[in-house]
XYZ file of C-alpha atoms in Angstrom:
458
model
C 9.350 -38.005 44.748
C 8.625 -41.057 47.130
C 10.674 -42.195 49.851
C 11.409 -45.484 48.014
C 12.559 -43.659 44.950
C 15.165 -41.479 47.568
C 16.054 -45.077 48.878
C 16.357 -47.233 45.711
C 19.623 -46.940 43.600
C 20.982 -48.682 40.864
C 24.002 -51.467 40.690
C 26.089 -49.174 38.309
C 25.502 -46.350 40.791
C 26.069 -48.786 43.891
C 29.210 -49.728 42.385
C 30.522 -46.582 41.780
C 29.379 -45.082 45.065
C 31.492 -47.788 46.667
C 34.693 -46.754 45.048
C 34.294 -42.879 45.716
C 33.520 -43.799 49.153
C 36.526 -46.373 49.033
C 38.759 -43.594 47.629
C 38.061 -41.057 49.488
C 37.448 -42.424 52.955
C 40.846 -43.842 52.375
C 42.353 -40.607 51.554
C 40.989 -39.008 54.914
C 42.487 -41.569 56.660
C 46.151 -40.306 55.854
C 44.919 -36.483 56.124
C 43.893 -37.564 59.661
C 47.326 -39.497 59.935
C 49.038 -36.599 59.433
C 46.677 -34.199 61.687
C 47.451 -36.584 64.698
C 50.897 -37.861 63.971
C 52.602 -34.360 64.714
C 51.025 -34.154 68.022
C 52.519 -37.670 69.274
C 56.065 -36.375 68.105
C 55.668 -33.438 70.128
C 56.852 -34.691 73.418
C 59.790 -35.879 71.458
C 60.926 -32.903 69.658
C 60.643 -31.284 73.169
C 63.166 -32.931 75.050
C 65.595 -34.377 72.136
C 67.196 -31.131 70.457
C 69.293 -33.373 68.520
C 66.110 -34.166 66.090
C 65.774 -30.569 64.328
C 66.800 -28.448 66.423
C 66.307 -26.730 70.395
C 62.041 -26.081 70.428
C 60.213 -24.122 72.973
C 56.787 -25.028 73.830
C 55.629 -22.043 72.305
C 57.660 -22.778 68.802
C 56.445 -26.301 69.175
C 52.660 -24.543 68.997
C 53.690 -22.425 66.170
C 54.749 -25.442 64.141
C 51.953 -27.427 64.568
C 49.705 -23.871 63.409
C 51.998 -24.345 60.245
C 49.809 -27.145 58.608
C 46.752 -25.148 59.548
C 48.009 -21.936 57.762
C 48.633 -24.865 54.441
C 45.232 -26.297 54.816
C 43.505 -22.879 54.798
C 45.439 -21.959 51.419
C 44.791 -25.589 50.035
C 41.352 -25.817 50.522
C 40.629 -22.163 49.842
C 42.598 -22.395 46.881
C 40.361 -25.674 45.660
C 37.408 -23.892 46.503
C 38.295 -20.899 44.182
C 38.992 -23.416 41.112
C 36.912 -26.245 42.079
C 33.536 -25.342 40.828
C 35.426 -24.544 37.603
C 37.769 -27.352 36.373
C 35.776 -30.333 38.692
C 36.434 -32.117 41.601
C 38.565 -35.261 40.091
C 41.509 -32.748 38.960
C 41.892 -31.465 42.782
C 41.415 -34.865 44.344
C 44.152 -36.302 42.148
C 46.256 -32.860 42.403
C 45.393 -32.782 45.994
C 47.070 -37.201 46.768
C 50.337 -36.272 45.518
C 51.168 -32.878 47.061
C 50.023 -33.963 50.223
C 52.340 -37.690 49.626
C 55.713 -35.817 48.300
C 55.618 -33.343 51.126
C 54.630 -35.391 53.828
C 57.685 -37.801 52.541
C 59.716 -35.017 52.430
C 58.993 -33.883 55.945
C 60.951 -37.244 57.355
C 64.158 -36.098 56.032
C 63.924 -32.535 57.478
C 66.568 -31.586 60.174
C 66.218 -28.417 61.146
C 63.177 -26.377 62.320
C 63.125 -23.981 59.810
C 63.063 -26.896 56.781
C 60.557 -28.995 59.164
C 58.411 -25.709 59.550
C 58.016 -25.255 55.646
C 57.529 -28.603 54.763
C 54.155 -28.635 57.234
C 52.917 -25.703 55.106
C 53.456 -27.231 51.962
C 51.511 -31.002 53.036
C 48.942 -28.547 54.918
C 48.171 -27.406 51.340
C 47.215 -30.675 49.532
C 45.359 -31.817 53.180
C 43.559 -28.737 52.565
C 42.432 -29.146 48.798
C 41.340 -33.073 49.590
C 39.741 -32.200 53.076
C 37.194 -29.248 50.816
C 37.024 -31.568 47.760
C 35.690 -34.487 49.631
C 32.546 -33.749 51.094
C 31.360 -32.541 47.198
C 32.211 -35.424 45.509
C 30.071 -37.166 48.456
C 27.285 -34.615 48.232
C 27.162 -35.065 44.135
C 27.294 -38.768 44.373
C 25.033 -40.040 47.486
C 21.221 -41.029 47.453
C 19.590 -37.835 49.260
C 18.696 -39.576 52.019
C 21.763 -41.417 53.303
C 23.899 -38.498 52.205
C 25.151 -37.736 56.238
C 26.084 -41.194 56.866
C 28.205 -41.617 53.965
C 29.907 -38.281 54.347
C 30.306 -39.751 58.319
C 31.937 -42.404 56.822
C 34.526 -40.831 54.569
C 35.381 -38.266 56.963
C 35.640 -41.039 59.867
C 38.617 -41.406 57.786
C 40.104 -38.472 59.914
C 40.074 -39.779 63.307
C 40.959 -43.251 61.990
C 44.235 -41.652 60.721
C 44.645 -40.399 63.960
C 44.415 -44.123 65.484
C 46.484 -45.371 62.989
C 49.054 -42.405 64.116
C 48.669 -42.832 67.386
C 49.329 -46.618 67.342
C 52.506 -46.111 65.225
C 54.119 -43.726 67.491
C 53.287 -47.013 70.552
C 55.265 -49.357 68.270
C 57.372 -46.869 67.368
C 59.916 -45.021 70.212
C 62.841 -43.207 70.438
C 65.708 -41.689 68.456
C 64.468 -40.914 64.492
C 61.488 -42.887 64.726
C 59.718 -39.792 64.170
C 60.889 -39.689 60.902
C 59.341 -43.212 60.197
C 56.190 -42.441 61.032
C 56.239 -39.198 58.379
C 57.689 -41.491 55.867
C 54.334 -43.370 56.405
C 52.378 -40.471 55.173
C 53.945 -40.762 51.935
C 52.335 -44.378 51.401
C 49.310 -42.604 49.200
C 51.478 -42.028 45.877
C 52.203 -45.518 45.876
C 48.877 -47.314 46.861
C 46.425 -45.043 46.259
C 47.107 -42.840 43.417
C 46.980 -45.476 40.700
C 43.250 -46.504 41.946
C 42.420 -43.145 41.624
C 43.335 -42.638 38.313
C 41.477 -45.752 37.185
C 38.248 -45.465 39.404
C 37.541 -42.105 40.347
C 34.802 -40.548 38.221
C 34.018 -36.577 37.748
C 30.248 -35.777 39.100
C 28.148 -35.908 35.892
C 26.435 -33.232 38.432
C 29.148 -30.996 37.732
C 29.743 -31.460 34.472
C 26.204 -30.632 33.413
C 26.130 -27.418 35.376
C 28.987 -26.629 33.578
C 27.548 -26.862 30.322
C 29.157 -30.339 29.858
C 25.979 -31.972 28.498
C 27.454 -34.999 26.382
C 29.958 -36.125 28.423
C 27.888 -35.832 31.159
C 25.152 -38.078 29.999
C 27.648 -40.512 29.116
C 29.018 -40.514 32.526
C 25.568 -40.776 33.845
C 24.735 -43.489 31.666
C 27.963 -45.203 32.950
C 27.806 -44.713 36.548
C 23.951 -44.545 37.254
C 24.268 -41.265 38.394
C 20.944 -39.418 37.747
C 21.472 -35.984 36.419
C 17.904 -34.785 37.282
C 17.047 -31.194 36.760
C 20.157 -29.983 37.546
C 20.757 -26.855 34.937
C 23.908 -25.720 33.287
C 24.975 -22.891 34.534
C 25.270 -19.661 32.693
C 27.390 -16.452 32.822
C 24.572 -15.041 34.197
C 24.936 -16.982 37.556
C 27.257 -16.710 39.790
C 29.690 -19.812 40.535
C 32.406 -20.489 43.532
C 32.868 -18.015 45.653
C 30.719 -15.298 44.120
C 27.712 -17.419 44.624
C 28.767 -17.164 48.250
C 28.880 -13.697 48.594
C 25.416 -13.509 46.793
C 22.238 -12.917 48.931
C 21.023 -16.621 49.324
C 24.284 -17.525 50.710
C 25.954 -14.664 52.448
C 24.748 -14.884 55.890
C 24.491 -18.370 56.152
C 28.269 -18.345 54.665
C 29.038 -16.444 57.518
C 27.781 -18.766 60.201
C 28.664 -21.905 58.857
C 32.536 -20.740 58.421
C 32.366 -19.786 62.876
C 30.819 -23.079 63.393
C 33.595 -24.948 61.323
C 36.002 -22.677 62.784
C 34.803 -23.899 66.601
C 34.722 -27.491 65.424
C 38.554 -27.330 64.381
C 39.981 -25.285 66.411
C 38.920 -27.999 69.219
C 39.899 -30.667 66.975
C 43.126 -29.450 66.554
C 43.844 -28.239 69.918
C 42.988 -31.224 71.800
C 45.164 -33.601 69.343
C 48.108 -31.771 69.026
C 48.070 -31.146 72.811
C 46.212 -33.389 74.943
C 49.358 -35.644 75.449
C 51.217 -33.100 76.720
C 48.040 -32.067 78.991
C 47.474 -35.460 80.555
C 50.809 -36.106 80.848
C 51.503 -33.168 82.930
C 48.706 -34.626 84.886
C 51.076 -37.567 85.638
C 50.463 -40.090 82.933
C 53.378 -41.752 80.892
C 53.805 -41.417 77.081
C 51.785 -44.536 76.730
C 48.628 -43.917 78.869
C 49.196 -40.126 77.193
C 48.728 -42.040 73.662
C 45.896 -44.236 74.659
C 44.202 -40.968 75.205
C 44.791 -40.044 71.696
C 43.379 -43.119 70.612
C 40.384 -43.182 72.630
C 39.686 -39.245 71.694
C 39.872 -40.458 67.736
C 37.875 -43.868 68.057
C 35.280 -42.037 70.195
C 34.568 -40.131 66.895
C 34.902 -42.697 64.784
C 32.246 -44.667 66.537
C 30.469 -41.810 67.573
C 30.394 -39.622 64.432
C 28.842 -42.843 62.326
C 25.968 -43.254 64.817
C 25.134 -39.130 64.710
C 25.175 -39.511 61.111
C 22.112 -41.834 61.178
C 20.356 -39.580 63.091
C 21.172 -36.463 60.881
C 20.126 -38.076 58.215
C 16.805 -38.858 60.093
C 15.889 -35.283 62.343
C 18.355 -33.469 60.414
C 22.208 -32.414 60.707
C 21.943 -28.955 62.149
C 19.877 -30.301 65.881
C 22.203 -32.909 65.874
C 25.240 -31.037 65.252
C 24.171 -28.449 68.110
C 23.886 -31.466 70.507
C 27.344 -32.794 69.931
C 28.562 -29.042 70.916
C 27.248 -29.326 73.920
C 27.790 -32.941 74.526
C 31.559 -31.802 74.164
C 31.356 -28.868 76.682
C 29.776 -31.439 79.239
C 32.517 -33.745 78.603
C 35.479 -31.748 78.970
C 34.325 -29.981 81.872
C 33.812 -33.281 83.677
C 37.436 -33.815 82.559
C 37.962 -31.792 85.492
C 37.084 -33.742 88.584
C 39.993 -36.187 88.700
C 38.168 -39.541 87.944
C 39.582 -42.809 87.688
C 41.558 -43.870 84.150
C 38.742 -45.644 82.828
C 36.428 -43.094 83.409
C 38.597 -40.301 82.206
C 39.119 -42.853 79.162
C 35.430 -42.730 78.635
C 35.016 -38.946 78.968
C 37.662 -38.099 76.306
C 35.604 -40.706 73.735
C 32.980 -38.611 74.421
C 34.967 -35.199 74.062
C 35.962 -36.839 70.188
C 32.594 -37.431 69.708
C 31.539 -34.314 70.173
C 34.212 -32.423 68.782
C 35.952 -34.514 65.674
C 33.162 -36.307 65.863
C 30.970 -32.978 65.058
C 33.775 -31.286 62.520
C 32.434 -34.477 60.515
C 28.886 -33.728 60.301
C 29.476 -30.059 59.916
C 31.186 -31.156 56.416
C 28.252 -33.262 55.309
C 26.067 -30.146 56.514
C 28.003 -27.612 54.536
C 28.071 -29.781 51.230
C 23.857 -30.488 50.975
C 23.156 -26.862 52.315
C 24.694 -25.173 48.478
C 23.781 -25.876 45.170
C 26.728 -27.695 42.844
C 27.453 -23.985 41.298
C 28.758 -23.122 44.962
C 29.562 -26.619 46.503
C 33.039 -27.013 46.298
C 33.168 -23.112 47.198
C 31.144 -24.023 50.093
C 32.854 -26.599 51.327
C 35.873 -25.140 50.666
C 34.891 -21.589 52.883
C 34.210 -23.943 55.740
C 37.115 -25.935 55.962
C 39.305 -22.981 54.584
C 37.817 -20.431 56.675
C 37.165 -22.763 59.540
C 41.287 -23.489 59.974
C 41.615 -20.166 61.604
C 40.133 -21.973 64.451
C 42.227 -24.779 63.440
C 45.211 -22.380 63.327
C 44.479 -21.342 66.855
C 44.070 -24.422 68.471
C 48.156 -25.428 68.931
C 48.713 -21.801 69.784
C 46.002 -21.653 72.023
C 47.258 -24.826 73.630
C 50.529 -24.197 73.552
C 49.945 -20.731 75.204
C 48.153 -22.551 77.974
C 50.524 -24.839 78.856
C 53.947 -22.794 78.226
C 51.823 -20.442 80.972
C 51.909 -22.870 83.343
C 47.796 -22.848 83.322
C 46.594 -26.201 85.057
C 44.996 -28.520 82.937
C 41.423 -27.691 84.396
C 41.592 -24.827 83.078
C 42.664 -25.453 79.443
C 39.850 -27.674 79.768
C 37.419 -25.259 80.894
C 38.528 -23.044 78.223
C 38.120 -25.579 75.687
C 34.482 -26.387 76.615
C 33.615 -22.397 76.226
C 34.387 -23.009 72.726
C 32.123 -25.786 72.126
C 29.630 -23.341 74.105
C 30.385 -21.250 70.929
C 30.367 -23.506 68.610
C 26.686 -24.719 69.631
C 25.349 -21.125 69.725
C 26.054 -20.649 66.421
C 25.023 -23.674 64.816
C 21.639 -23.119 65.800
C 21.603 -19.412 64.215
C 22.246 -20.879 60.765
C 19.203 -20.185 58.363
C 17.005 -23.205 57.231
C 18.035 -23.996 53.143
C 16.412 -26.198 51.013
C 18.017 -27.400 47.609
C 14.906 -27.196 45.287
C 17.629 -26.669 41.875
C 18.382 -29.702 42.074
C 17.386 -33.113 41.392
C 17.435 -34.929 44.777
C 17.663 -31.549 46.890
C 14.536 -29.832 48.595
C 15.182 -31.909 51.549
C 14.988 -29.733 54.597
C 18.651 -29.373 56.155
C 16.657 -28.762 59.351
C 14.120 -31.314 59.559
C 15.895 -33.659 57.145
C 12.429 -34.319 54.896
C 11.937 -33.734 51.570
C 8.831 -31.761 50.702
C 6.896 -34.752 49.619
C 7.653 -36.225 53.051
C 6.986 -33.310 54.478
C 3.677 -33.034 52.855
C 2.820 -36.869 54.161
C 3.347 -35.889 57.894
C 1.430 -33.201 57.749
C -1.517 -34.724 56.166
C -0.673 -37.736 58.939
C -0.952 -34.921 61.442
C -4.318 -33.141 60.293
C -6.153 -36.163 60.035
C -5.559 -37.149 63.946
């Protein structure tokens, strides 16, 4: 296969790539919304007892782990029937869970209903956050396949923007409960579109044995179906086909590194408000942070995209670990605002920023029998860390630990995190169509083949 036959697409498949990428970019962008907006009522909850109830630092840690513990059940529970009953059914399952219990969560007054209520919208975050990345995966030209999944998960820290700007125009009183009311706004404005315009992967439908239907899709969308084979009792689908030898190890390695990646994700937005503002900045230079942390990764996750797609994601993903560790050690050394500004834009780069190419990492390293299982494992698996980054901050800062330290502690993580990213075995996708790209080097054999020829002829 040339490179101009990885690069050329068709309109029908242009045009359909633009609405999965529409839907579920925009879909992100309110499971972001919700990751950020609970850290920006923190400070509230803290010091107004009449809102739902008298909260502890450490309680207020526990409750933000609550969401975590829902999004490792959602997306572990979408990874277990995923592979099975297709990735349209849990993307349209996964938009109103998430809107009727994020709704719900605004008219919650005590701790206890608040508490639950996070589980349950962790749950649907979970099963859209592990369905996404698939649907990209099954849908995307080889070849730009990172900086689309950069896109759609950009969603996430552009939720967190949006959140943090709401809670600036927003102050005081039961605001808080307008800005969970917010969260509901998918059910109304997004659901419909995805009922009309959201297509199941002819991919996945052929594996399954689908043949017909999938040709028609294919046919209809411009989705090539390739030499993708259905897949037979005899192979192993979801989470068996993880657990098989092929995947086991590598299973294993990518589930730490997405467990590093959110745990620092999740730490640093549910508490770095709290942090800097116990370094003496107000509620609204303690928000900006917020922002700049999100639309560093935004910016920067897009632009590390390109170059997965060009040297491949795994260097690039090891990179932005340690660009992270360098960042939020400098953290440390009480610079000026701006600079400070400009080191926590780095720090989202390099942490949200990386959580979003680990996704589009995880989705082209398995085969569609084991995608959504794949995808699923890391972002299931990977929300331990997730889980333990408000407890871990929230232990830090009930201890009365100085924010150098929870910084230095954060950047050992990243340490982590880059350690065993470059551990993970190389993989290439020959079963399929558009795979045998190496997730290493980011070529595909015939590309491969040219450089080396290039190279032997000098």
């Amino acid at each position: 296969m040339n490179t101009s036959q990885h690069t050329r697409i068709s309109r029908q498949h242009r045009r359909t790539l633009r609405w999965i990428i529409a839907i579920t970019t925009i879909t992100l962008v309110f499971d972001g919304y919700d990751l950020v907006v609970y850290g920006t009522v923190v400070p509230e909850f803290l010091r107004d007892p009449s809102q739902i109830g008298h909260l502890s630092v450490a309680q207020a840690g526990a409750l933000g782990s609550y969401a975590l513990m829902g999004v490792m059940v959602g997306a572990l529970s979408a990874g277990a029937v995923g592979d099975h009953i297709g990735r349209r059914r849990i993307m349209i399952a996964g938009i109103v869970w998430f809107s009727v219990a994020m709704g719900l969560s605004s008219f919650a007054t005590s701790i206890t209903a608040f508490g639950v209520l996070r589980f349950l919208t962790g749950i649907g975050v979970g099963a859209l956050v592990a369905t996404a990345a698939a649907m990209v995966a099954e849908f995307a030209p080889p070849n730009r396949r990172n900086v689309y999944n950069a896109i759609v998960y950009s969603g996430v820290p552009v939720g967190g923007v949006l959140a943090a700007v709401m809670a600036l125009l927003t102050s005081g009183g039961d605001s808080w409960r307008t800005l969970f009311l917010f969260g509901a706004a998918p059910l109304v404005v997004l659901l419909p579109v995805t009922l009309l315009r959201l297509p199941e992967s002819p991919k996945w439908l052929l594996a399954r044995g689908h043949t017909e239907r999938a040709r028609a899709l294919s046919s209809r969308t411009g989705i090539a179906l390739g030499e993708s084979a259905r897949t037979t009792g005899a192979e192993k689908v979801g989470f068996a086909a993880l657990a098989s030898r092929r995947y086991a190890l590598p299973t294993v390695l990518l589930g730490l590194m997405s467990c590093s990646g959110l745990l620092l994700t999740y730490a640093l937005n549910t508490w770095l408000p709290e942090i800097m503002g116990q370094s003496g900045f107000g509620k609204s230079y303690s928000l900006v942070f917020l922002l700049a942390l999100n639309g560093g990764a935004v910016i920067g996750g897009v632009l590390a995209s390109r170059a997965a797609d060009r040297t491949g994601p795994q260097r690039v993903i090891t990179s932005t670990f340690v660009l992270a560790a360098f960042s939020l050690m400098l953290l440390t050394l009480g610079l000026p605002l701006g600079a400070l500004l400009a080191l926590v834009a780095v720090a989202g780069i390099g942490t949200i920023g990386t959580q979003v190419l680990v996704y589009g990492f995880v989705a082209n390293y398995y085969d569609t029998h084991a995608r959504a299982a794949g995808v699923a494992w890391c972002a299931g698996f990977g929300r331990l860390g997730g889980i333990g980054g408000p407890l871990v901050g929230g232990a830090l800062v009930s201890a009365g630990v100085s924010p150098h330290r929870a910084f230095f502690a954060f950047a050992g993580v990243a340490v982590l995190g880059a350690l065993v990213t470059l551990f993970v075995p190389r993989q290439s996708q020959s079963t399929e169509e558009d795979a045998g790209t190496d997730l290493v080097t980011g070529r595909s054999p015939s590309e491969a083949a040219r450089v080396l020829a290039c190279e032997s002829s000098r």
